[in-house]
mmCIF file with all atom_site columns, C-alpha atoms in Angstrom:
data_model
loop_
_atom_site.group_PDB
_atom_site.id
_atom_site.type_symbol
_atom_site.label_atom_id
_atom_site.label_alt_id
_atom_site.label_comp_id
_atom_site.label_asym_id
_atom_site.label_entity_id
_atom_site.label_seq_id
_atom_site.pdbx_PDB_ins_code
_atom_site.Cartn_x
_atom_site.Cartn_y
_atom_site.Cartn_z
_atom_site.occupancy
_atom_site.B_iso_or_equiv
_atom_site.pdbx_formal_charge
_atom_site.auth_seq_id
_atom_site.auth_comp_id
_atom_site.auth_asym_id
_atom_site.auth_atom_id
_atom_site.pdbx_PDB_model_num
ATOM 1   C CA . MET A 1 1   ? 0.095   0.131   -0.127  1.00 0.00 ? 1   MET A CA 1
ATOM 2   C CA . TYR A 1 2   ? 1.215   2.961   -0.674  1.00 0.00 ? 2   TYR A CA 1
ATOM 3   C CA . ILE A 1 3   ? -0.309  4.935   2.052   1.00 0.00 ? 3   ILE A CA 1
ATOM 4   C CA . ILE A 1 4   ? 2.598   2.841   3.782   1.00 0.00 ? 4   ILE A CA 1
ATOM 5   C CA . LYS A 1 5   ? 4.998   4.900   2.807   1.00 0.00 ? 5   LYS A CA 1
ATOM 6   C CA . GLN A 1 6   ? 3.881   8.701   3.537   1.00 0.00 ? 6   GLN A CA 1
ATOM 7   C CA . LEU A 1 7   ? 2.545   7.559   6.995   1.00 0.00 ? 7   LEU A CA 1
ATOM 8   C CA . ARG A 1 8   ? 5.844   6.355   7.790   1.00 0.00 ? 8   ARG A CA 1
ATOM 9   C CA . ARG A 1 9   ? 7.479   8.991   6.696   1.00 0.00 ? 9   ARG A CA 1
ATOM 10  C CA . LYS A 1 10  ? 5.035   11.335  8.749   1.00 0.00 ? 10  LYS A CA 1
ATOM 11  C CA . LYS A 1 11  ? 6.160   9.988   11.725  1.00 0.00 ? 11  LYS A CA 1
ATOM 12  C CA . ASN A 1 12  ? 9.657   9.967   10.761  1.00 0.00 ? 12  ASN A CA 1
ATOM 13  C CA . ILE A 1 13  ? 10.423  6.336   10.973  1.00 0.00 ? 13  ILE A CA 1
ATOM 14  C CA . SER A 1 14  ? 12.784  4.514   8.687   1.00 0.00 ? 14  SER A CA 1
ATOM 15  C CA . GLN A 1 15  ? 11.837  0.889   7.270   1.00 0.00 ? 15  GLN A CA 1
ATOM 16  C CA . SER A 1 16  ? 13.589  -0.893  9.330   1.00 0.00 ? 16  SER A CA 1
ATOM 17  C CA . GLU A 1 17  ? 12.243  0.626   12.158  1.00 0.00 ? 17  GLU A CA 1
ATOM 18  C CA . LEU A 1 18  ? 8.725   -0.108  10.960  1.00 0.00 ? 18  LEU A CA 1
ATOM 19  C CA . GLY A 1 19  ? 9.733   -3.212  9.972   1.00 0.00 ? 19  GLY A CA 1
ATOM 20  C CA . LYS A 1 20  ? 10.906  -4.348  13.839  1.00 0.00 ? 20  LYS A CA 1
ATOM 21  C CA . GLU A 1 21  ? 7.781   -2.953  15.162  1.00 0.00 ? 21  GLU A CA 1
ATOM 22  C CA . ILE A 1 22  ? 5.217   -5.325  13.343  1.00 0.00 ? 22  ILE A CA 1
ATOM 23  C CA . GLY A 1 23  ? 7.644   -8.077  13.178  1.00 0.00 ? 23  GLY A CA 1
ATOM 24  C CA . VAL A 1 24  ? 8.153   -8.474  9.608   1.00 0.00 ? 24  VAL A CA 1
ATOM 25  C CA . SER A 1 25  ? 12.323  -7.460  7.524   1.00 0.00 ? 25  SER A CA 1
ATOM 26  C CA . LEU A 1 26  ? 13.041  -4.176  5.648   1.00 0.00 ? 26  LEU A CA 1
ATOM 27  C CA . ARG A 1 27  ? 13.114  -6.496  2.428   1.00 0.00 ? 27  ARG A CA 1
ATOM 28  C CA . THR A 1 28  ? 8.982   -7.154  3.306   1.00 0.00 ? 28  THR A CA 1
ATOM 29  C CA . ILE A 1 29  ? 8.192   -3.910  4.257   1.00 0.00 ? 29  ILE A CA 1
ATOM 30  C CA . GLN A 1 30  ? 10.259  -2.469  0.528   1.00 0.00 ? 30  GLN A CA 1
ATOM 31  C CA . LEU A 1 31  ? 7.562   -5.274  -0.798  1.00 0.00 ? 31  LEU A CA 1
ATOM 32  C CA . TYR A 1 32  ? 4.682   -3.787  1.108   1.00 0.00 ? 32  TYR A CA 1
ATOM 33  C CA . GLU A 1 33  ? 5.556   -0.149  0.079   1.00 0.00 ? 33  GLU A CA 1
ATOM 34  C CA . ARG A 1 34  ? 5.799   -1.067  -3.569  1.00 0.00 ? 34  ARG A CA 1
ATOM 35  C CA . LYS A 1 35  ? 2.858   -2.927  -3.392  1.00 0.00 ? 35  LYS A CA 1
ATOM 36  C CA . ASP A 1 36  ? 4.869   -5.846  -4.737  1.00 0.00 ? 36  ASP A CA 1
ATOM 37  C CA . ALA A 1 37  ? 3.299   -8.291  -2.057  1.00 0.00 ? 37  ALA A CA 1
ATOM 38  C CA . ASN A 1 38  ? 0.005   -9.084  -0.645  1.00 0.00 ? 38  ASN A CA 1
ATOM 39  C CA . ILE A 1 39  ? 0.340   -7.933  3.291   1.00 0.00 ? 39  ILE A CA 1
ATOM 40  C CA . PRO A 1 40  ? -1.923  -10.743 5.569   1.00 0.00 ? 40  PRO A CA 1
ATOM 41  C CA . ILE A 1 41  ? -4.259  -9.368  7.567   1.00 0.00 ? 41  ILE A CA 1
ATOM 42  C CA . LYS A 1 42  ? -2.188  -10.164 10.639  1.00 0.00 ? 42  LYS A CA 1
ATOM 43  C CA . ASN A 1 43  ? 0.006   -7.540  9.414   1.00 0.00 ? 43  ASN A CA 1
ATOM 44  C CA . LEU A 1 44  ? -2.447  -5.060  7.961   1.00 0.00 ? 44  LEU A CA 1
ATOM 45  C CA . THR A 1 45  ? -3.946  -5.088  11.595  1.00 0.00 ? 45  THR A CA 1
ATOM 46  C CA . LYS A 1 46  ? -0.567  -4.805  13.188  1.00 0.00 ? 46  LYS A CA 1
ATOM 47  C CA . ILE A 1 47  ? 0.025   -1.503  10.549  1.00 0.00 ? 47  ILE A CA 1
ATOM 48  C CA . ALA A 1 48  ? -3.179  -0.119  11.644  1.00 0.00 ? 48  ALA A CA 1
ATOM 49  C CA . GLU A 1 49  ? -2.923  -0.026  15.313  1.00 0.00 ? 49  GLU A CA 1
ATOM 50  C CA . TYR A 1 50  ? 0.892   1.229   14.926  1.00 0.00 ? 50  TYR A CA 1
ATOM 51  C CA . PHE A 1 51  ? -0.417  4.560   13.398  1.00 0.00 ? 51  PHE A CA 1
ATOM 52  C CA . GLY A 1 52  ? -3.591  4.706   15.426  1.00 0.00 ? 52  GLY A CA 1
ATOM 53  C CA . LEU A 1 53  ? -5.646  3.635   12.070  1.00 0.00 ? 53  LEU A CA 1
ATOM 54  C CA . THR A 1 54  ? -8.084  0.937   11.713  1.00 0.00 ? 54  THR A CA 1
ATOM 55  C CA . ILE A 1 55  ? -8.158  -1.258  8.952   1.00 0.00 ? 55  ILE A CA 1
ATOM 56  C CA . ALA A 1 56  ? -11.028 0.541   7.322   1.00 0.00 ? 56  ALA A CA 1
ATOM 57  C CA . GLU A 1 57  ? -9.122  3.807   7.414   1.00 0.00 ? 57  GLU A CA 1
ATOM 58  C CA . LEU A 1 58  ? -6.017  2.461   6.057   1.00 0.00 ? 58  LEU A CA 1
ATOM 59  C CA . TYR A 1 59  ? -7.776  1.386   2.858   1.00 0.00 ? 59  TYR A CA 1
ATOM 60  C CA . MET A 1 60  ? -9.589  4.738   3.159   1.00 0.00 ? 60  MET A CA 1
ATOM 61  C CA . HIS A 1 61  ? -5.897  6.765   2.544   1.00 0.00 ? 61  HIS A CA 1
ATOM 62  C CA . GLU A 1 62  ? -5.070  4.169   0.324   1.00 0.00 ? 62  GLU A CA 1
ATOM 63  C CA . VAL A 1 63  ? -8.131  4.769   -2.082  1.00 0.00 ? 63  VAL A CA 1
ATOM 64  C CA . ASN A 1 64  ? -8.028  8.443   -1.754  1.00 0.00 ? 64  ASN A CA 1
ATOM 65  C CA . ASP A 1 65  ? -3.979  8.722   -2.061  1.00 0.00 ? 65  ASP A CA 1
ATOM 66  C CA . MET A 1 66  ? -4.832  6.456   -6.099  1.00 0.00 ? 66  MET A CA 1
ATOM 67  C CA . GLY A 1 67  ? -7.809  9.065   -7.230  1.00 0.00 ? 67  GLY A CA 1
ATOM 68  C CA . GLU A 1 68  ? -10.947 7.119   -6.220  1.00 0.00 ? 68  GLU A CA 1
ATOM 69  C CA . ALA A 1 69  ? -12.372 9.589   -3.992  1.00 0.00 ? 69  ALA A CA 1
ATOM 70  C CA . TYR A 1 70  ? -14.988 8.407   -1.364  1.00 0.00 ? 70  TYR A CA 1
ATOM 71  C CA . THR A 1 71  ? -18.059 10.058  -1.537  1.00 0.00 ? 71  THR A CA 1
ATOM 72  C CA . LYS A 1 72  ? -19.093 12.003  1.988   1.00 0.00 ? 72  LYS A CA 1
ATOM 73  C CA . LYS A 1 73  ? -21.812 9.567   2.045   1.00 0.00 ? 73  LYS A CA 1
ATOM 74  C CA . GLN A 1 74  ? -21.717 8.039   6.020   1.00 0.00 ? 74  GLN A CA 1
ATOM 75  C CA . PRO A 1 75  ? -20.762 4.588   6.846   1.00 0.00 ? 75  PRO A CA 1
ATOM 76  C CA . PHE A 1 76  ? -23.580 2.231   7.614   1.00 0.00 ? 76  PHE A CA 1
ATOM 77  C CA . THR A 1 77  ? -23.445 -1.008  9.810   1.00 0.00 ? 77  THR A CA 1
ATOM 78  C CA . LYS A 1 78  ? -25.978 -3.937  7.809   1.00 0.00 ? 78  LYS A CA 1
ATOM 79  C CA . GLN A 1 79  ? -25.753 -7.387  9.304   1.00 0.00 ? 79  GLN A CA 1
ATOM 80  C CA . GLY A 1 80  ? -22.813 -7.111  11.660  1.00 0.00 ? 80  GLY A CA 1
ATOM 81  C CA . SER A 1 81  ? -20.728 -5.606  8.658   1.00 0.00 ? 81  SER A CA 1
ATOM 82  C CA . VAL A 1 82  ? -19.574 -2.021  8.282   1.00 0.00 ? 82  VAL A CA 1
ATOM 83  C CA . PHE A 1 83  ? -20.279 -0.517  4.863   1.00 0.00 ? 83  PHE A CA 1
ATOM 84  C CA . TYR A 1 84  ? -18.125 2.194   3.508   1.00 0.00 ? 84  TYR A CA 1
ATOM 85  C CA . PRO A 1 85  ? -19.888 4.023   0.131   1.00 0.00 ? 85  PRO A CA 1
ATOM 86  C CA . LEU A 1 86  ? -17.607 4.810   -2.129  1.00 0.00 ? 86  LEU A CA 1
ATOM 87  C CA . ASP A 1 87  ? -17.931 6.442   -5.899  1.00 0.00 ? 87  ASP A CA 1
ATOM 88  C CA . TYR A 1 88  ? -19.131 4.624   -8.728  1.00 0.00 ? 88  TYR A CA 1
ATOM 89  C CA . GLY A 1 89  ? -21.575 2.750   -7.210  1.00 0.00 ? 89  GLY A CA 1
ATOM 90  C CA . LYS A 1 90  ? -18.822 0.678   -5.202  1.00 0.00 ? 90  LYS A CA 1
ATOM 91  C CA . TYR A 1 91  ? -18.703 0.142   -1.225  1.00 0.00 ? 91  TYR A CA 1
ATOM 92  C CA . LEU A 1 92  ? -15.838 -0.652  1.210   1.00 0.00 ? 92  LEU A CA 1
ATOM 93  C CA . VAL A 1 93  ? -17.049 -3.838  3.277   1.00 0.00 ? 93  VAL A CA 1
ATOM 94  C CA . MET A 1 94  ? -15.608 -4.572  6.454   1.00 0.00 ? 94  MET A CA 1
ATOM 95  C CA . ALA A 1 95  ? -17.058 -7.696  7.584   1.00 0.00 ? 95  ALA A CA 1
ATOM 96  C CA . PRO A 1 96  ? -15.843 -9.970  10.186  1.00 0.00 ? 96  PRO A CA 1
ATOM 97  C CA . LEU A 1 97  ? -12.649 -12.231 9.947   1.00 0.00 ? 97  LEU A CA 1
ATOM 98  C CA . VAL A 1 98  ? -12.640 -15.260 10.904  1.00 0.00 ? 98  VAL A CA 1
ATOM 99  C CA . LEU A 1 99  ? -8.728  -16.780 11.248  1.00 0.00 ? 99  LEU A CA 1
ATOM 100 C CA . MET A 1 100 ? -8.257  -20.320 11.168  1.00 0.00 ? 100 MET A CA 1
ATOM 101 C CA . GLU A 1 101 ? -6.883  -19.838 14.803  1.00 0.00 ? 101 GLU A CA 1
ATOM 102 C CA . TRP A 1 102 ? -10.540 -19.191 15.392  1.00 0.00 ? 102 TRP A CA 1
ATOM 103 C CA . GLN A 1 103 ? -12.460 -21.638 13.558  1.00 0.00 ? 103 GLN A CA 1
ATOM 104 C CA . LYS A 1 104 ? -13.108 -23.804 16.063  1.00 0.00 ? 104 LYS A CA 1
ATOM 105 C CA . ARG A 1 105 ? -14.280 -21.288 18.589  1.00 0.00 ? 105 ARG A CA 1
ATOM 106 C CA . TYR A 1 106 ? -16.335 -20.088 15.495  1.00 0.00 ? 106 TYR A CA 1
ATOM 107 C CA . VAL A 1 107 ? -17.782 -23.508 15.086  1.00 0.00 ? 107 VAL A CA 1
ATOM 108 C CA . GLU A 1 108 ? -18.357 -23.754 19.297  1.00 0.00 ? 108 GLU A CA 1
ATOM 109 C CA . SER A 1 109 ? -19.738 -20.286 19.629  1.00 0.00 ? 109 SER A CA 1
ATOM 110 C CA . PHE A 1 110 ? -22.553 -20.974 16.610  1.00 0.00 ? 110 PHE A CA 1
ATOM 111 C CA . ASN A 1 111 ? -25.940 -19.896 17.794  1.00 0.00 ? 111 ASN A CA 1
ATOM 112 C CA . LYS A 1 112 ? -24.766 -18.526 21.311  1.00 0.00 ? 112 LYS A CA 1
ATOM 113 C CA . GLU A 1 113 ? -24.633 -15.275 21.903  1.00 0.00 ? 113 GLU A CA 1
ATOM 114 C CA . GLY A 1 114 ? -21.975 -12.891 22.800  1.00 0.00 ? 114 GLY A CA 1
ATOM 115 C CA . MET A 1 115 ? -19.261 -14.289 20.582  1.00 0.00 ? 115 MET A CA 1
ATOM 116 C CA . GLN A 1 116 ? -16.838 -11.949 20.027  1.00 0.00 ? 116 GLN A CA 1
ATOM 117 C CA . ASN A 1 117 ? -14.859 -11.387 17.149  1.00 0.00 ? 117 ASN A CA 1
ATOM 118 C CA . PRO A 1 118 ? -11.793 -8.728  17.371  1.00 0.00 ? 118 PRO A CA 1
ATOM 119 C CA . PHE A 1 119 ? -10.902 -9.245  13.676  1.00 0.00 ? 119 PHE A CA 1
ATOM 120 C CA . GLN A 1 120 ? -12.422 -7.530  10.577  1.00 0.00 ? 120 GLN A CA 1
ATOM 121 C CA . ALA A 1 121 ? -11.338 -7.454  6.834   1.00 0.00 ? 121 ALA A CA 1
ATOM 122 C CA . GLY A 1 122 ? -11.736 -5.342  3.922   1.00 0.00 ? 122 GLY A CA 1
ATOM 123 C CA . PHE A 1 123 ? -12.924 -6.082  0.356   1.00 0.00 ? 123 PHE A CA 1
ATOM 124 C CA . VAL A 1 124 ? -14.186 -3.548  -2.354  1.00 0.00 ? 124 VAL A CA 1
ATOM 125 C CA . ILE A 1 125 ? -17.722 -5.136  -3.642  1.00 0.00 ? 125 ILE A CA 1
ATOM 126 C CA . ASP A 1 126 ? -19.677 -3.820  -6.131  1.00 0.00 ? 126 ASP A CA 1
ATOM 127 C CA . PHE A 1 127 ? -23.043 -4.412  -4.957  1.00 0.00 ? 127 PHE A CA 1
ATOM 128 C CA . LEU A 1 128 ? -25.145 -4.192  -1.655  1.00 0.00 ? 128 LEU A CA 1
ATOM 129 C CA . ALA A 1 129 ? -26.848 -7.796  -0.355  1.00 0.00 ? 129 ALA A CA 1
ATOM 130 C CA . ASP A 1 130 ? -29.600 -8.673  2.545   1.00 0.00 ? 130 ASP A CA 1
ATOM 131 C CA . GLU A 1 131 ? -27.399 -11.715 3.527   1.00 0.00 ? 131 GLU A CA 1
ATOM 132 C CA . PRO A 1 132 ? -24.407 -11.386 6.365   1.00 0.00 ? 132 PRO A CA 1
ATOM 133 C CA . HIS A 1 133 ? -21.041 -10.669 5.106   1.00 0.00 ? 133 HIS A CA 1
ATOM 134 C CA . ARG A 1 134 ? -18.070 -13.111 6.716   1.00 0.00 ? 134 ARG A CA 1
ATOM 135 C CA . VAL A 1 135 ? -14.277 -13.196 5.382   1.00 0.00 ? 135 VAL A CA 1
ATOM 136 C CA . PHE A 1 136 ? -12.675 -16.884 6.164   1.00 0.00 ? 136 PHE A CA 1
ATOM 137 C CA . GLU A 1 137 ? -8.840  -17.764 6.322   1.00 0.00 ? 137 GLU A CA 1
ATOM 138 C CA . VAL A 1 138 ? -8.513  -20.997 4.273   1.00 0.00 ? 138 VAL A CA 1
ATOM 139 C CA . SER A 1 139 ? -7.075  -24.115 5.919   1.00 0.00 ? 139 SER A CA 1
ATOM 140 C CA . GLY A 1 140 ? -5.306  -26.120 3.390   1.00 0.00 ? 140 GLY A CA 1
ATOM 141 C CA . ASP A 1 141 ? -4.667  -26.774 -0.198  1.00 0.00 ? 141 ASP A CA 1
ATOM 142 C CA . SER A 1 142 ? -7.518  -28.980 -1.503  1.00 0.00 ? 142 SER A CA 1
ATOM 143 C CA . MET A 1 143 ? -8.427  -25.914 -3.573  1.00 0.00 ? 143 MET A CA 1
ATOM 144 C CA . ASN A 1 144 ? -5.352  -25.529 -5.110  1.00 0.00 ? 144 ASN A CA 1
ATOM 145 C CA . ASP A 1 145 ? -4.560  -26.607 -8.766  1.00 0.00 ? 145 ASP A CA 1
ATOM 146 C CA . GLY A 1 146 ? -2.967  -23.596 -9.547  1.00 0.00 ? 146 GLY A CA 1
ATOM 147 C CA . SER A 1 147 ? -5.441  -22.164 -12.028 1.00 0.00 ? 147 SER A CA 1
ATOM 148 C CA . VAL A 1 148 ? -6.873  -19.028 -11.806 1.00 0.00 ? 148 VAL A CA 1
ATOM 149 C CA . ASP A 1 149 ? -9.736  -20.020 -9.997  1.00 0.00 ? 149 ASP A CA 1
ATOM 150 C CA . ALA A 1 150 ? -7.356  -21.300 -6.944  1.00 0.00 ? 150 ALA A CA 1
ATOM 151 C CA . ILE A 1 151 ? -8.069  -20.543 -3.563  1.00 0.00 ? 151 ILE A CA 1
ATOM 152 C CA . PRO A 1 152 ? -4.482  -21.545 -1.827  1.00 0.00 ? 152 PRO A CA 1
ATOM 153 C CA . ASN A 1 153 ? -3.613  -22.511 1.467   1.00 0.00 ? 153 ASN A CA 1
ATOM 154 C CA . LYS A 1 154 ? -3.943  -18.934 3.719   1.00 0.00 ? 154 LYS A CA 1
ATOM 155 C CA . ALA A 1 155 ? -5.896  -17.066 1.119   1.00 0.00 ? 155 ALA A CA 1
ATOM 156 C CA . PHE A 1 156 ? -8.915  -15.245 2.404   1.00 0.00 ? 156 PHE A CA 1
ATOM 157 C CA . VAL A 1 157 ? -12.194 -14.883 1.012   1.00 0.00 ? 157 VAL A CA 1
ATOM 158 C CA . LEU A 1 158 ? -15.300 -12.970 1.310   1.00 0.00 ? 158 LEU A CA 1
ATOM 159 C CA . GLY A 1 159 ? -18.414 -14.704 1.484   1.00 0.00 ? 159 GLY A CA 1
ATOM 160 C CA . LEU A 1 160 ? -22.186 -14.302 1.509   1.00 0.00 ? 160 LEU A CA 1
ATOM 161 C CA . GLU A 1 161 ? -24.019 -16.327 3.894   1.00 0.00 ? 161 GLU A CA 1
ATOM 162 C CA . LEU A 1 162 ? -27.078 -18.582 2.045   1.00 0.00 ? 162 LEU A CA 1
ATOM 163 C CA . LYS A 1 163 ? -29.736 -20.156 3.507   1.00 0.00 ? 163 LYS A CA 1
ATOM 164 C CA . LYS A 1 164 ? -29.032 -23.843 3.444   1.00 0.00 ? 164 LYS A CA 1
ATOM 165 C CA . GLU A 1 165 ? -32.654 -25.317 2.114   1.00 0.00 ? 165 GLU A CA 1
ATOM 166 C CA . SER A 1 166 ? -31.544 -22.695 -0.818  1.00 0.00 ? 166 SER A CA 1
ATOM 167 C CA . LEU A 1 167 ? -28.975 -25.567 -1.900  1.00 0.00 ? 167 LEU A CA 1
ATOM 168 C CA . SER A 1 168 ? -32.316 -28.077 -2.104  1.00 0.00 ? 168 SER A CA 1
ATOM 169 C CA . ARG A 1 169 ? -34.370 -26.072 -4.330  1.00 0.00 ? 169 ARG A CA 1
ATOM 170 C CA . GLY A 1 170 ? -30.763 -24.280 -6.548  1.00 0.00 ? 170 GLY A CA 1
ATOM 171 C CA . ASN A 1 171 ? -30.618 -24.370 -10.373 1.00 0.00 ? 171 ASN A CA 1
ATOM 172 C CA . GLU A 1 172 ? -27.545 -24.818 -12.314 1.00 0.00 ? 172 GLU A CA 1
ATOM 173 C CA . THR A 1 173 ? -26.403 -20.964 -11.489 1.00 0.00 ? 173 THR A CA 1
ATOM 174 C CA . PHE A 1 174 ? -26.113 -22.630 -7.522  1.00 0.00 ? 174 PHE A CA 1
ATOM 175 C CA . TRP A 1 175 ? -23.476 -25.179 -8.932  1.00 0.00 ? 175 TRP A CA 1
ATOM 176 C CA . ASN A 1 176 ? -19.378 -25.495 -9.983  1.00 0.00 ? 176 ASN A CA 1
ATOM 177 C CA . GLN A 1 177 ? -18.957 -22.696 -7.544  1.00 0.00 ? 177 GLN A CA 1
ATOM 178 C CA . PRO A 1 178 ? -16.527 -22.383 -4.457  1.00 0.00 ? 178 PRO A CA 1
ATOM 179 C CA . TYR A 1 179 ? -18.182 -22.358 -1.092  1.00 0.00 ? 179 TYR A CA 1
ATOM 180 C CA . ILE A 1 180 ? -17.177 -22.343 2.188   1.00 0.00 ? 180 ILE A CA 1
ATOM 181 C CA . LEU A 1 181 ? -19.544 -24.300 4.972   1.00 0.00 ? 181 LEU A CA 1
ATOM 182 C CA . VAL A 1 182 ? -19.225 -24.054 8.082   1.00 0.00 ? 182 VAL A CA 1
ATOM 183 C CA . CYS A 1 183 ? -19.967 -28.174 9.609   1.00 0.00 ? 183 CYS A CA 1
ATOM 184 C CA . ALA A 1 184 ? -20.519 -28.897 13.187  1.00 0.00 ? 184 ALA A CA 1
ATOM 185 C CA . ASP A 1 185 ? -16.523 -30.095 13.649  1.00 0.00 ? 185 ASP A CA 1
ATOM 186 C CA . ARG A 1 186 ? -14.477 -28.028 10.742  1.00 0.00 ? 186 ARG A CA 1
ATOM 187 C CA . ILE A 1 187 ? -14.671 -24.763 8.063   1.00 0.00 ? 187 ILE A CA 1
ATOM 188 C CA . ILE A 1 188 ? -14.104 -26.147 4.516   1.00 0.00 ? 188 ILE A CA 1
ATOM 189 C CA . CYS A 1 189 ? -13.859 -24.343 0.774   1.00 0.00 ? 189 CYS A CA 1
ATOM 190 C CA . LYS A 1 190 ? -15.073 -26.796 -1.264  1.00 0.00 ? 190 LYS A CA 1
ATOM 191 C CA . GLN A 1 191 ? -16.585 -26.712 -5.075  1.00 0.00 ? 191 GLN A CA 1
ATOM 192 C CA . LEU A 1 192 ? -20.001 -27.397 -4.864  1.00 0.00 ? 192 LEU A CA 1
ATOM 193 C CA . THR A 1 193 ? -21.619 -29.463 -7.709  1.00 0.00 ? 193 THR A CA 1
ATOM 194 C CA . GLY A 1 194 ? -25.027 -30.306 -6.928  1.00 0.00 ? 194 GLY A CA 1
ATOM 195 C CA . PHE A 1 195 ? -27.764 -31.647 -4.303  1.00 0.00 ? 195 PHE A CA 1
ATOM 196 C CA . ASN A 1 196 ? -28.890 -35.600 -4.137  1.00 0.00 ? 196 ASN A CA 1
ATOM 197 C CA . LYS A 1 197 ? -32.265 -34.803 -3.298  1.00 0.00 ? 197 LYS A CA 1
ATOM 198 C CA . GLN A 1 198 ? -32.960 -38.697 -2.368  1.00 0.00 ? 198 GLN A CA 1
ATOM 199 C CA . PHE A 1 199 ? -30.177 -38.680 0.573   1.00 0.00 ? 199 PHE A CA 1
ATOM 200 C CA . ARG A 1 200 ? -30.230 -34.583 1.299   1.00 0.00 ? 200 ARG A CA 1
ATOM 201 C CA . THR A 1 201 ? -26.365 -34.696 0.722   1.00 0.00 ? 201 THR A CA 1
ATOM 202 C CA . ILE A 1 202 ? -24.318 -31.958 -1.395  1.00 0.00 ? 202 ILE A CA 1
ATOM 203 C CA . GLN A 1 203 ? -21.400 -33.136 -3.909  1.00 0.00 ? 203 GLN A CA 1
ATOM 204 C CA . CYS A 1 204 ? -17.935 -31.641 -2.603  1.00 0.00 ? 204 CYS A CA 1
ATOM 205 C CA . HIS A 1 205 ? -15.523 -31.399 -5.068  1.00 0.00 ? 205 HIS A CA 1
ATOM 206 C CA . ASN A 1 206 ? -11.727 -30.053 -4.527  1.00 0.00 ? 206 ASN A CA 1
ATOM 207 C CA . LEU A 1 207 ? -9.942  -28.313 -7.549  1.00 0.00 ? 207 LEU A CA 1
ATOM 208 C CA . ASN A 1 208 ? -6.610  -30.108 -6.392  1.00 0.00 ? 208 ASN A CA 1
ATOM 209 C CA . THR A 1 209 ? -5.871  -33.990 -8.092  1.00 0.00 ? 209 THR A CA 1
ATOM 210 C CA . SER A 1 210 ? -3.896  -34.963 -6.114  1.00 0.00 ? 210 SER A CA 1
ATOM 211 C CA . PRO A 1 211 ? -4.837  -38.411 -4.456  1.00 0.00 ? 211 PRO A CA 1
ATOM 212 C CA . GLU A 1 212 ? -5.006  -37.404 -0.368  1.00 0.00 ? 212 GLU A CA 1
ATOM 213 C CA . TYR A 1 213 ? -8.081  -34.897 -1.640  1.00 0.00 ? 213 TYR A CA 1
ATOM 214 C CA . GLN A 1 214 ? -11.123 -36.949 -2.721  1.00 0.00 ? 214 GLN A CA 1
ATOM 215 C CA . ASP A 1 215 ? -14.495 -35.552 -3.869  1.00 0.00 ? 215 ASP A CA 1
ATOM 216 C CA . PHE A 1 216 ? -17.198 -36.655 -1.424  1.00 0.00 ? 216 PHE A CA 1
ATOM 217 C CA . GLU A 1 217 ? -20.267 -36.351 -0.391  1.00 0.00 ? 217 GLU A CA 1
ATOM 218 C CA . LEU A 1 218 ? -21.771 -33.998 2.764   1.00 0.00 ? 218 LEU A CA 1
ATOM 219 C CA . SER A 1 219 ? -25.286 -34.594 4.319   1.00 0.00 ? 219 SER A CA 1
ATOM 220 C CA . LEU A 1 220 ? -26.690 -30.502 4.407   1.00 0.00 ? 220 LEU A CA 1
ATOM 221 C CA . ASP A 1 221 ? -28.169 -31.417 8.093   1.00 0.00 ? 221 ASP A CA 1
ATOM 222 C CA . ASP A 1 222 ? -24.604 -31.460 9.236   1.00 0.00 ? 222 ASP A CA 1
ATOM 223 C CA . VAL A 1 223 ? -23.757 -28.229 7.590   1.00 0.00 ? 223 VAL A CA 1
ATOM 224 C CA . LEU A 1 224 ? -24.609 -25.240 10.366  1.00 0.00 ? 224 LEU A CA 1
ATOM 225 C CA . GLN A 1 225 ? -23.881 -22.300 7.785   1.00 0.00 ? 225 GLN A CA 1
ATOM 226 C CA . ILE A 1 226 ? -23.009 -21.643 3.788   1.00 0.00 ? 226 ILE A CA 1
ATOM 227 C CA . PHE A 1 227 ? -21.464 -19.067 2.278   1.00 0.00 ? 227 PHE A CA 1
ATOM 228 C CA . LYS A 1 228 ? -20.751 -18.513 -1.784  1.00 0.00 ? 228 LYS A CA 1
ATOM 229 C CA . VAL A 1 229 ? -17.164 -17.303 -2.079  1.00 0.00 ? 229 VAL A CA 1
ATOM 230 C CA . VAL A 1 230 ? -17.692 -13.727 -3.756  1.00 0.00 ? 230 VAL A CA 1
ATOM 231 C CA . LYS A 1 231 ? -13.902 -12.223 -3.494  1.00 0.00 ? 231 LYS A CA 1
ATOM 232 C CA . LYS A 1 232 ? -10.579 -13.769 -2.585  1.00 0.00 ? 232 LYS A CA 1
ATOM 233 C CA . GLN A 1 233 ? -7.470  -12.035 -1.330  1.00 0.00 ? 233 GLN A CA 1
ATOM 234 C CA . LEU A 1 234 ? -4.078  -14.192 -2.050  1.00 0.00 ? 234 LEU A CA 1
#
């Protein structure tokens, strides 16, 4: 992000000093400032906190610096996410983030009130939806085949929640798309290819063709939540 260099210079610190503050190398900071590397959410959080900003404010500074001015409309909260209106009909959504380390806690806290998730992640989207947004850190390489559709280990995906029963009535537009499945014992990312009405199972496909990754069917009754993947950050 170009804004990191500007904030660093205003604070009068070197790239090495910033690297020490957030626990990365000088080379990493150089790559971040040149946009030659994706910034992991954990490091982005540390950078924002160091400069006394939220991640959303970092994004806002960055977009303004690139000439895509934010409108003067006020941000609003919807279904647990904060939306910042942009020009050209776009929005920056700051949605609850479920890191790999928090997945077990997320599942255990399902349907329980008072779950506190301290993490958020930002995505720029082209449309508003009524359904809740969530960001998940993907665990494992079952969806990594090296193609443009790949979702590798530690990628962050923005999911739009769907009602489970919509899959049982779904048409062809539902299939061959990536989804996040929140199950009773785990959270997985799979491509769904169909629904077996007789057994009420969804067909889960892995993009990775290695023998260790086998396609399987999963009972819809064992799924707590389903999120359609609408965007990803590698």
